mmCIF file of C-alpha atoms in Angstrom:
data_model
loop_
_atom_site.group_PDB
_atom_site.id
_atom_site.type_symbol
_atom_site.label_atom_id
_atom_site.label_comp_id
_atom_site.label_asym_id
_atom_site.label_seq_id
_atom_site.Cartn_x
_atom_site.Cartn_y
_atom_site.Cartn_z
ATOM 1 C CA MET A 28 13.687 -13.442 3.803
ATOM 2 C CA ALA A 29 12.566 -12.431 0.312
ATOM 3 C CA ASP A 30 14.832 -10.223 -1.692
ATOM 4 C CA PRO A 31 13.791 -6.628 -1.788
ATOM 5 C CA ALA A 32 11.994 -5.254 -4.832
ATOM 6 C CA ILE A 33 14.251 -2.220 -4.802
ATOM 7 C CA ARG A 34 17.751 -1.764 -3.408
ATOM 8 C CA LEU A 35 19.819 1.447 -3.519
ATOM 9 C CA GLU A 36 23.383 1.417 -2.219
ATOM 10 C CA GLY A 37 25.101 4.754 -1.802
ATOM 11 C CA VAL A 38 23.465 6.165 -4.969
ATOM 12 C CA THR A 39 24.454 9.734 -5.850
ATOM 13 C CA ARG A 40 23.436 11.667 -8.953
ATOM 14 C CA ASP A 41 24.939 14.983 -9.917
ATOM 15 C CA PHE A 42 23.842 17.390 -12.591
ATOM 16 C CA GLY A 43 26.923 19.595 -12.972
ATOM 17 C CA ALA A 44 27.377 21.419 -9.675
ATOM 18 C CA VAL A 45 23.896 20.363 -8.451
ATOM 19 C CA ARG A 46 23.607 17.132 -6.421
ATOM 20 C CA ALA A 47 20.032 15.847 -6.901
ATOM 21 C CA VAL A 48 20.465 12.557 -5.056
ATOM 22 C CA ASP A 49 23.070 12.322 -2.315
ATOM 23 C CA ASP A 50 24.407 8.910 -1.066
ATOM 24 C CA LEU A 51 20.972 7.324 -0.973
ATOM 25 C CA SER A 52 20.709 3.792 0.522
ATOM 26 C CA LEU A 53 17.332 2.196 0.711
ATOM 27 C CA GLU A 54 15.467 -1.112 0.456
ATOM 28 C CA VAL A 55 11.849 -1.550 -0.490
ATOM 29 C CA PRO A 56 10.169 -4.912 0.218
ATOM 30 C CA ALA A 57 8.220 -6.655 -2.535
ATOM 31 C CA GLY A 58 4.509 -6.507 -2.788
ATOM 32 C CA ILE A 59 3.799 -3.319 -0.801
ATOM 33 C CA VAL A 60 2.815 0.286 -1.526
ATOM 34 C CA PHE A 61 5.966 2.353 -0.684
ATOM 35 C CA GLY A 62 5.721 6.061 -0.297
ATOM 36 C CA PHE A 63 8.670 8.215 -1.190
ATOM 37 C CA LEU A 64 8.080 11.514 0.522
ATOM 38 C CA GLY A 65 9.623 14.888 0.134
ATOM 39 C CA PRO A 66 8.995 18.478 -0.792
ATOM 40 C CA ASN A 67 9.281 19.658 -4.450
ATOM 41 C CA GLY A 68 12.844 19.500 -5.707
ATOM 42 C CA SER A 69 13.987 16.865 -3.124
ATOM 43 C CA GLY A 70 15.084 14.316 -5.670
ATOM 44 C CA LYS A 71 12.002 12.071 -5.904
ATOM 45 C CA THR A 72 11.578 12.067 -9.642
ATOM 46 C CA THR A 73 15.347 11.777 -10.237
ATOM 47 C CA THR A 74 15.320 8.631 -8.039
ATOM 48 C CA ILE A 75 12.555 7.077 -10.160
ATOM 49 C CA ARG A 76 14.523 7.850 -13.367
ATOM 50 C CA LEU A 77 17.579 6.199 -11.785
ATOM 51 C CA LEU A 78 15.564 3.137 -10.886
ATOM 52 C CA LEU A 79 14.132 2.831 -14.421
ATOM 53 C CA GLY A 80 17.530 3.157 -15.920
ATOM 54 C CA LEU A 81 16.676 6.454 -17.678
ATOM 55 C CA LEU A 82 19.647 8.048 -15.741
ATOM 56 C CA GLU A 83 22.864 6.559 -14.579
ATOM 57 C CA PRO A 84 24.159 7.274 -11.056
ATOM 58 C CA THR A 85 27.220 9.405 -10.639
ATOM 59 C CA LYS A 86 28.218 6.761 -8.093
ATOM 60 C CA GLY A 87 26.608 3.938 -6.146
ATOM 61 C CA ARG A 88 24.481 1.006 -7.310
ATOM 62 C CA ALA A 89 20.775 0.415 -7.737
ATOM 63 C CA GLN A 90 18.740 -2.754 -8.371
ATOM 64 C CA VAL A 91 15.070 -3.318 -9.181
ATOM 65 C CA MET A 92 13.691 -6.889 -8.959
ATOM 66 C CA GLY A 93 17.304 -8.082 -8.582
ATOM 67 C CA LEU A 94 18.297 -6.431 -11.891
ATOM 68 C CA ASP A 95 21.037 -3.877 -12.199
ATOM 69 C CA CYS A 96 19.654 -0.474 -13.108
ATOM 70 C CA VAL A 97 22.500 0.325 -15.493
ATOM 71 C CA ARG A 98 23.344 -3.022 -17.147
ATOM 72 C CA GLN A 99 19.782 -4.426 -17.180
ATOM 73 C CA SER A 100 17.669 -1.303 -17.508
ATOM 74 C CA GLU A 101 15.706 -2.502 -20.605
ATOM 75 C CA GLU A 102 14.586 -5.628 -18.698
ATOM 76 C CA ILE A 103 13.569 -3.484 -15.726
ATOM 77 C CA ARG A 104 11.451 -1.278 -17.985
ATOM 78 C CA THR A 105 9.853 -4.294 -19.591
ATOM 79 C CA LYS A 106 8.714 -5.636 -16.212
ATOM 80 C CA SER A 107 7.663 -2.187 -14.871
ATOM 81 C CA GLY A 108 4.905 0.285 -15.440
ATOM 82 C CA ALA A 109 5.450 3.995 -14.895
ATOM 83 C CA LEU A 110 3.401 7.127 -14.750
ATOM 84 C CA LEU A 111 5.662 10.133 -14.565
ATOM 85 C CA GLU A 112 4.881 13.747 -15.456
ATOM 86 C CA HIS A 113 2.912 12.924 -18.618
ATOM 87 C CA THR A 114 -0.032 10.618 -18.900
ATOM 88 C CA GLY A 115 1.107 8.952 -22.088
ATOM 89 C CA LEU A 116 -2.429 9.105 -23.514
ATOM 90 C CA TYR A 117 -3.407 9.878 -27.071
ATOM 91 C CA GLU A 118 -6.115 12.431 -26.433
ATOM 92 C CA ARG A 119 -7.647 12.261 -29.895
ATOM 93 C CA MET A 120 -8.377 8.611 -29.482
ATOM 94 C CA THR A 121 -11.062 6.973 -27.371
ATOM 95 C CA ALA A 122 -10.375 5.446 -23.977
ATOM 96 C CA HIS A 123 -10.827 1.921 -25.365
ATOM 97 C CA ASP A 124 -8.490 2.602 -28.290
ATOM 98 C CA ASN A 125 -5.815 3.982 -26.016
ATOM 99 C CA LEU A 126 -5.719 0.779 -23.996
ATOM 100 C CA GLU A 127 -5.998 -1.408 -27.087
ATOM 101 C CA TYR A 128 -3.026 0.353 -28.610
ATOM 102 C CA TYR A 129 -0.803 -0.122 -25.568
ATOM 103 C CA ALA A 130 -2.001 -3.805 -25.256
ATOM 104 C CA ARG A 131 -0.704 -4.326 -28.845
ATOM 105 C CA ILE A 132 2.562 -2.567 -28.133
ATOM 106 C CA TRP A 133 3.113 -4.958 -25.173
ATOM 107 C CA GLN A 134 2.115 -7.831 -27.526
ATOM 108 C CA LEU A 135 -0.721 -9.148 -25.439
ATOM 109 C CA PRO A 136 -2.294 -12.112 -27.229
ATOM 110 C CA ASP A 137 -5.691 -11.575 -28.884
ATOM 111 C CA SER A 138 -7.337 -13.923 -26.362
ATOM 112 C CA ASP A 139 -6.161 -11.843 -23.452
ATOM 113 C CA ARG A 140 -6.134 -8.331 -24.924
ATOM 114 C CA LYS A 141 -9.841 -7.616 -25.083
ATOM 115 C CA ALA A 142 -10.457 -9.050 -21.612
ATOM 116 C CA ARG A 143 -7.657 -7.113 -20.046
ATOM 117 C CA VAL A 144 -8.871 -3.810 -21.614
ATOM 118 C CA ARG A 145 -12.377 -4.430 -20.385
ATOM 119 C CA GLU A 146 -11.136 -5.408 -16.918
ATOM 120 C CA LEU A 147 -9.088 -2.245 -16.464
ATOM 121 C CA LEU A 148 -11.720 0.141 -17.816
ATOM 122 C CA THR A 149 -14.297 -1.465 -15.586
ATOM 123 C CA ASP A 150 -12.139 -1.305 -12.518
ATOM 124 C CA ALA A 151 -11.469 2.378 -13.118
ATOM 125 C CA GLY A 152 -15.185 3.044 -13.541
ATOM 126 C CA LEU A 153 -14.653 4.072 -17.189
ATOM 127 C CA TRP A 154 -16.243 1.227 -19.115
ATOM 128 C CA ASP A 155 -19.426 3.199 -19.953
ATOM 129 C CA ARG A 156 -17.209 5.983 -21.327
ATOM 130 C CA ARG A 157 -14.940 3.778 -23.313
ATOM 131 C CA LYS A 158 -15.982 5.250 -26.581
ATOM 132 C CA ASP A 159 -15.416 8.815 -25.503
ATOM 133 C CA ILE A 160 -12.565 10.854 -27.045
ATOM 134 C CA VAL A 161 -10.117 11.396 -24.116
ATOM 135 C CA GLN A 162 -9.437 15.034 -24.921
ATOM 136 C CA GLY A 163 -12.605 16.275 -23.272
ATOM 137 C CA TRP A 164 -12.157 14.346 -19.988
ATOM 138 C CA SER A 165 -11.383 15.766 -16.634
ATOM 139 C CA ARG A 166 -7.893 15.483 -15.262
ATOM 140 C CA GLY A 167 -9.039 12.908 -12.668
ATOM 141 C CA MET A 168 -10.577 10.569 -15.415
ATOM 142 C CA LYS A 169 -7.406 10.921 -17.480
ATOM 143 C CA GLN A 170 -5.243 9.896 -14.519
ATOM 144 C CA LYS A 171 -7.396 6.804 -13.984
ATOM 145 C CA LEU A 172 -6.988 5.894 -17.646
ATOM 146 C CA ALA A 173 -3.254 6.605 -17.467
ATOM 147 C CA ILE A 174 -2.964 4.201 -14.543
ATOM 148 C CA ALA A 175 -4.861 1.574 -16.536
ATOM 149 C CA ARG A 176 -2.286 2.162 -19.306
ATOM 150 C CA VAL A 177 0.531 1.520 -16.821
ATOM 151 C CA LEU A 178 -1.076 -1.764 -15.660
ATOM 152 C CA ILE A 179 -2.069 -3.117 -19.090
ATOM 153 C CA HIS A 180 0.865 -5.670 -19.303
ATOM 154 C CA ARG A 181 0.646 -6.744 -15.612
ATOM 155 C CA PRO A 182 3.995 -5.274 -14.456
ATOM 156 C CA SER A 183 5.631 -6.557 -11.337
ATOM 157 C CA MET A 184 6.851 -3.038 -10.404
ATOM 158 C CA ILE A 185 4.707 0.168 -10.708
ATOM 159 C CA PHE A 186 6.193 3.681 -10.405
ATOM 160 C CA LEU A 187 3.799 6.529 -9.818
ATOM 161 C CA ASP A 188 5.186 10.063 -9.602
ATOM 162 C CA GLU A 189 2.773 12.425 -7.768
ATOM 163 C CA PRO A 190 -0.315 10.692 -9.256
ATOM 164 C CA THR A 191 -2.862 12.970 -7.520
ATOM 165 C CA ALA A 192 -1.005 16.253 -8.107
ATOM 166 C CA GLY A 193 -3.302 18.917 -9.602
ATOM 167 C CA LEU A 194 -6.517 17.020 -8.861
ATOM 168 C CA ASP A 195 -9.367 18.499 -6.937
ATOM 169 C CA PRO A 196 -10.090 16.957 -3.461
ATOM 170 C CA VAL A 197 -12.916 14.701 -4.753
ATOM 171 C CA ALA A 198 -10.957 13.430 -7.726
ATOM 172 C CA ALA A 199 -7.908 12.868 -5.536
ATOM 173 C CA ALA A 200 -9.892 10.898 -2.978
ATOM 174 C CA GLU A 201 -11.407 8.711 -5.751
ATOM 175 C CA LEU A 202 -7.969 8.049 -7.260
ATOM 176 C CA ARG A 203 -6.477 7.129 -3.814
ATOM 177 C CA GLU A 204 -9.298 4.652 -3.366
ATOM 178 C CA HIS A 205 -8.700 3.249 -6.790
ATOM 179 C CA LEU A 206 -4.942 2.876 -6.095
ATOM 180 C CA ALA A 207 -5.645 1.116 -2.777
ATOM 181 C CA GLU A 208 -7.864 -1.421 -4.604
ATOM 182 C CA LEU A 209 -5.266 -1.909 -7.312
ATOM 183 C CA ALA A 210 -2.543 -2.580 -4.893
ATOM 184 C CA THR A 211 -4.546 -5.416 -3.310
ATOM 185 C CA ARG A 212 -5.667 -6.991 -6.607
ATOM 186 C CA GLU A 213 -2.586 -6.652 -8.869
ATOM 187 C CA GLY A 214 -0.068 -7.904 -6.321
ATOM 188 C CA ALA A 215 2.683 -5.654 -7.661
ATOM 189 C CA THR A 216 5.083 -3.441 -5.746
ATOM 190 C CA ILE A 217 4.048 0.239 -6.017
ATOM 191 C CA PHE A 218 6.664 2.956 -5.590
ATOM 192 C CA LEU A 219 4.708 6.130 -5.001
ATOM 193 C CA THR A 220 6.243 9.584 -4.780
ATOM 194 C CA THR A 221 4.181 12.343 -3.150
ATOM 195 C CA HIS A 222 4.374 15.383 -0.946
ATOM 196 C CA ASN A 223 0.761 14.688 0.216
ATOM 197 C CA LEU A 224 1.244 13.228 3.710
ATOM 198 C CA SER A 225 -2.366 12.174 4.279
ATOM 199 C CA GLU A 226 -2.216 10.322 0.930
ATOM 200 C CA ALA A 227 0.869 8.498 2.098
ATOM 201 C CA GLU A 228 -0.611 7.641 5.473
ATOM 202 C CA ARG A 229 -3.755 6.055 3.826
ATOM 203 C CA LEU A 230 -1.980 4.083 1.050
ATOM 204 C CA CYS A 231 1.547 3.123 2.158
ATOM 205 C CA SER A 232 2.775 0.190 4.257
ATOM 206 C CA GLN A 233 6.271 1.833 4.439
ATOM 207 C CA VAL A 234 7.617 5.216 3.635
ATOM 208 C CA ALA A 235 10.886 7.084 3.291
ATOM 209 C CA VAL A 236 11.452 10.823 3.664
ATOM 210 C CA ILE A 237 13.972 12.627 1.429
ATOM 211 C CA ARG A 238 15.160 16.190 1.449
ATOM 212 C CA LYS A 239 17.677 17.826 -0.883
ATOM 213 C CA GLY A 240 18.593 14.321 -2.077
ATOM 214 C CA LYS A 241 19.348 12.952 1.386
ATOM 215 C CA LEU A 242 17.382 10.244 3.115
ATOM 216 C CA LEU A 243 16.145 11.458 6.470
ATOM 217 C CA ALA A 244 14.086 8.489 7.673
ATOM 218 C CA ALA A 245 12.489 5.249 6.527
ATOM 219 C CA GLY A 246 10.076 2.742 7.982
ATOM 220 C CA LYS A 247 6.402 2.165 8.675
ATOM 221 C CA PRO A 248 4.246 5.365 9.059
ATOM 222 C CA GLU A 249 3.529 4.472 12.651
ATOM 223 C CA THR A 250 7.265 4.204 13.380
ATOM 224 C CA LEU A 251 7.927 7.657 11.965
ATOM 225 C CA ARG A 252 4.944 9.030 13.859
ATOM 226 C CA ALA A 253 6.216 7.456 17.122
ATOM 227 C CA GLY A 254 9.559 9.204 16.566
ATOM 228 C CA ASP A 255 7.858 12.628 16.704
ATOM 229 C CA GLY A 256 8.160 13.314 20.411
ATOM 230 C CA GLY A 257 6.184 10.358 21.761
ATOM 231 C CA ALA A 258 2.519 10.130 22.651
ATOM 232 C CA LYS A 259 0.274 13.095 23.338
ATOM 233 C CA ALA A 260 -2.955 13.523 25.298
ATOM 234 C CA GLU A 261 -5.657 16.190 25.169
ATOM 235 C CA VAL A 262 -7.713 17.127 28.265
ATOM 236 C CA ILE A 263 -10.871 19.244 28.029
ATOM 237 C CA GLY A 264 -12.217 20.845 31.228
ATOM 238 C CA THR A 265 -11.921 23.785 33.644
ATOM 239 C CA GLY A 266 -10.080 24.596 36.833
ATOM 240 C CA PHE A 267 -6.545 24.146 35.552
ATOM 241 C CA SER A 268 -4.761 26.427 37.999
ATOM 242 C CA ASP A 269 -1.153 27.413 37.678
ATOM 243 C CA VAL A 270 -0.368 25.443 40.814
ATOM 244 C CA LEU A 271 -1.907 22.305 39.224
ATOM 245 C CA LEU A 272 -0.050 22.827 35.964
ATOM 246 C CA ASP A 273 3.325 23.184 37.814
ATOM 247 C CA ALA A 274 2.529 20.003 39.778
ATOM 248 C CA MET A 275 1.817 18.114 36.492
ATOM 249 C CA ARG A 276 4.973 19.416 34.836
ATOM 250 C CA ALA A 277 6.918 17.845 37.783
ATOM 251 C CA ARG A 278 5.475 14.377 37.056
ATOM 252 C CA PRO A 279 7.805 11.899 35.282
ATOM 253 C CA GLU A 280 5.021 11.082 32.741
ATOM 254 C CA VAL A 281 5.025 14.604 31.390
ATOM 255 C CA ALA A 282 7.463 16.061 28.890
ATOM 256 C CA SER A 283 5.588 19.365 28.381
ATOM 257 C CA ILE A 284 2.151 20.973 28.699
ATOM 258 C CA GLN A 285 0.374 23.548 26.639
ATOM 259 C CA ALA A 286 -2.766 25.190 28.216
ATOM 260 C CA SER A 287 -5.360 27.348 26.469
ATOM 261 C CA ASP A 288 -9.094 28.067 26.888
ATOM 262 C CA GLY A 289 -10.023 25.012 28.923
ATOM 263 C CA ARG A 290 -7.773 22.657 26.975
ATOM 264 C CA LEU A 291 -4.540 21.015 27.864
ATOM 265 C CA LEU A 292 -2.257 19.384 25.280
ATOM 266 C CA ILE A 293 0.193 17.111 27.079
ATOM 267 C CA ASP A 294 3.346 15.644 25.553
ATOM 268 C CA LEU A 295 3.982 12.377 27.315
ATOM 269 C CA ASN A 296 7.260 10.527 27.896
ATOM 270 C CA GLY A 297 6.908 7.340 25.854
ATOM 271 C CA GLU A 298 3.577 5.583 26.366
ATOM 272 C CA ALA A 299 3.090 6.799 29.931
ATOM 273 C CA SER A 300 -0.243 6.091 31.670
ATOM 274 C CA LEU A 301 -2.711 8.920 31.944
ATOM 275 C CA ALA A 302 -4.417 7.549 35.072
ATOM 276 C CA PRO A 303 -2.044 9.244 37.600
ATOM 277 C CA LEU A 304 -2.427 12.587 35.847
ATOM 278 C CA VAL A 305 -6.228 12.375 35.770
ATOM 279 C CA SER A 306 -6.247 11.516 39.445
ATOM 280 C CA LEU A 307 -4.000 14.474 40.217
ATOM 281 C CA MET A 308 -6.285 16.877 38.274
ATOM 282 C CA VAL A 309 -9.423 15.595 39.977
ATOM 283 C CA LYS A 310 -7.886 15.823 43.417
ATOM 284 C CA ALA A 311 -6.856 19.398 42.654
ATOM 285 C CA GLY A 312 -10.478 20.343 41.894
ATOM 286 C CA ALA A 313 -10.326 20.428 38.100
ATOM 287 C CA ASP A 314 -13.593 19.618 36.303
ATOM 288 C CA ILE A 315 -12.644 17.136 33.561
ATOM 289 C CA GLU A 316 -14.998 16.726 30.557
ATOM 290 C CA GLU A 317 -12.911 14.646 28.244
ATOM 291 C CA VAL A 318 -9.537 12.937 28.147
ATOM 292 C CA CYS A 319 -8.078 11.320 25.015
ATOM 293 C CA ARG A 320 -4.791 10.235 23.590
ATOM 294 C CA VAL A 321 -3.770 12.042 20.458
ATOM 295 C CA ARG A 322 -1.806 10.147 17.805
ATOM 296 C CA ALA A 323 0.862 12.200 16.161
ATOM 297 C CA SER A 324 0.215 12.482 12.443
ATOM 298 C CA LEU A 325 2.640 11.508 9.707
ATOM 299 C CA GLU A 326 2.544 15.205 8.631
ATOM 300 C CA GLU A 327 3.849 16.278 12.096
ATOM 301 C CA ALA A 328 6.591 13.685 11.856
ATOM 302 C CA PHE A 329 7.458 14.899 8.327
ATOM 303 C CA MET A 330 7.651 18.545 9.424
ATOM 304 C CA THR A 331 9.920 17.591 12.329
ATOM 305 C CA LEU A 332 12.198 15.788 9.963
ATOM 306 C CA MET A 333 12.243 18.725 7.607
ATOM 307 C CA GLU A 334 13.240 21.074 10.440
ATOM 308 C CA GLU A 335 15.923 18.688 11.676
ATOM 309 C CA GLY A 336 17.299 18.419 8.152
ATOM 310 C CA GLU A 337 17.886 22.118 7.902
#
């Protein structure tokens, strides 16, 4: 098995009396988009700063790409790209000159520098605007350019802290699509913090949920969804009498039922079959229009974890 891209072992970070990260242990496989989820103030940004070696842990140990985050932090930052709270753009310069400037900082050779700048501007849909002064751009366009800045030196590890925060829905959707394409093409590990659950569900192969510095759960999104009370089913129709509902609640397949206005929402035990329940409803005289399984969302699983973490 390949070594993880990120490993945290009992990492704690205190700021005086405030504990921002609390005994955090986590592994992130290489080559995936990993979502680090939590509400504002949960310790997400502090964790990124610890991984980049910008902060030292109060206790515990962290590694990125097999490098120690305290002793080898400069090497980690050399091999990483990061977009934190600021874009890092020079807004009085053009888009092209911004990337050209960073390409020179990273000492890309002349033969590669121009091609890399063009590639990233084209991929971001910004090539035709390359001569524009950045200051007048929308936030969404600036974010795309900022991500191109992060990628200029082909880092093996990419840290993105709430990259779609503050964007309108259209700009956020465009940026998510751009990130998904980048993840496939660049082949780097992307560590993405967000409190946007639909964003994480679309982009991330694995996620972890943190609250008040403590890890609540980690795994594939579908694994976390499955932990939120099992499968559900929705039934649309009429004739759901109290007698029928009581009979259904007595069935081993059923954990609970909610009934309202010709609609039943059934919490199932595990992946129980719906066929016996449909048969029971039909025999009882119910008129069934539609039956479907309902997949629990990552947002529902997240909210459950938040409530359990109280």
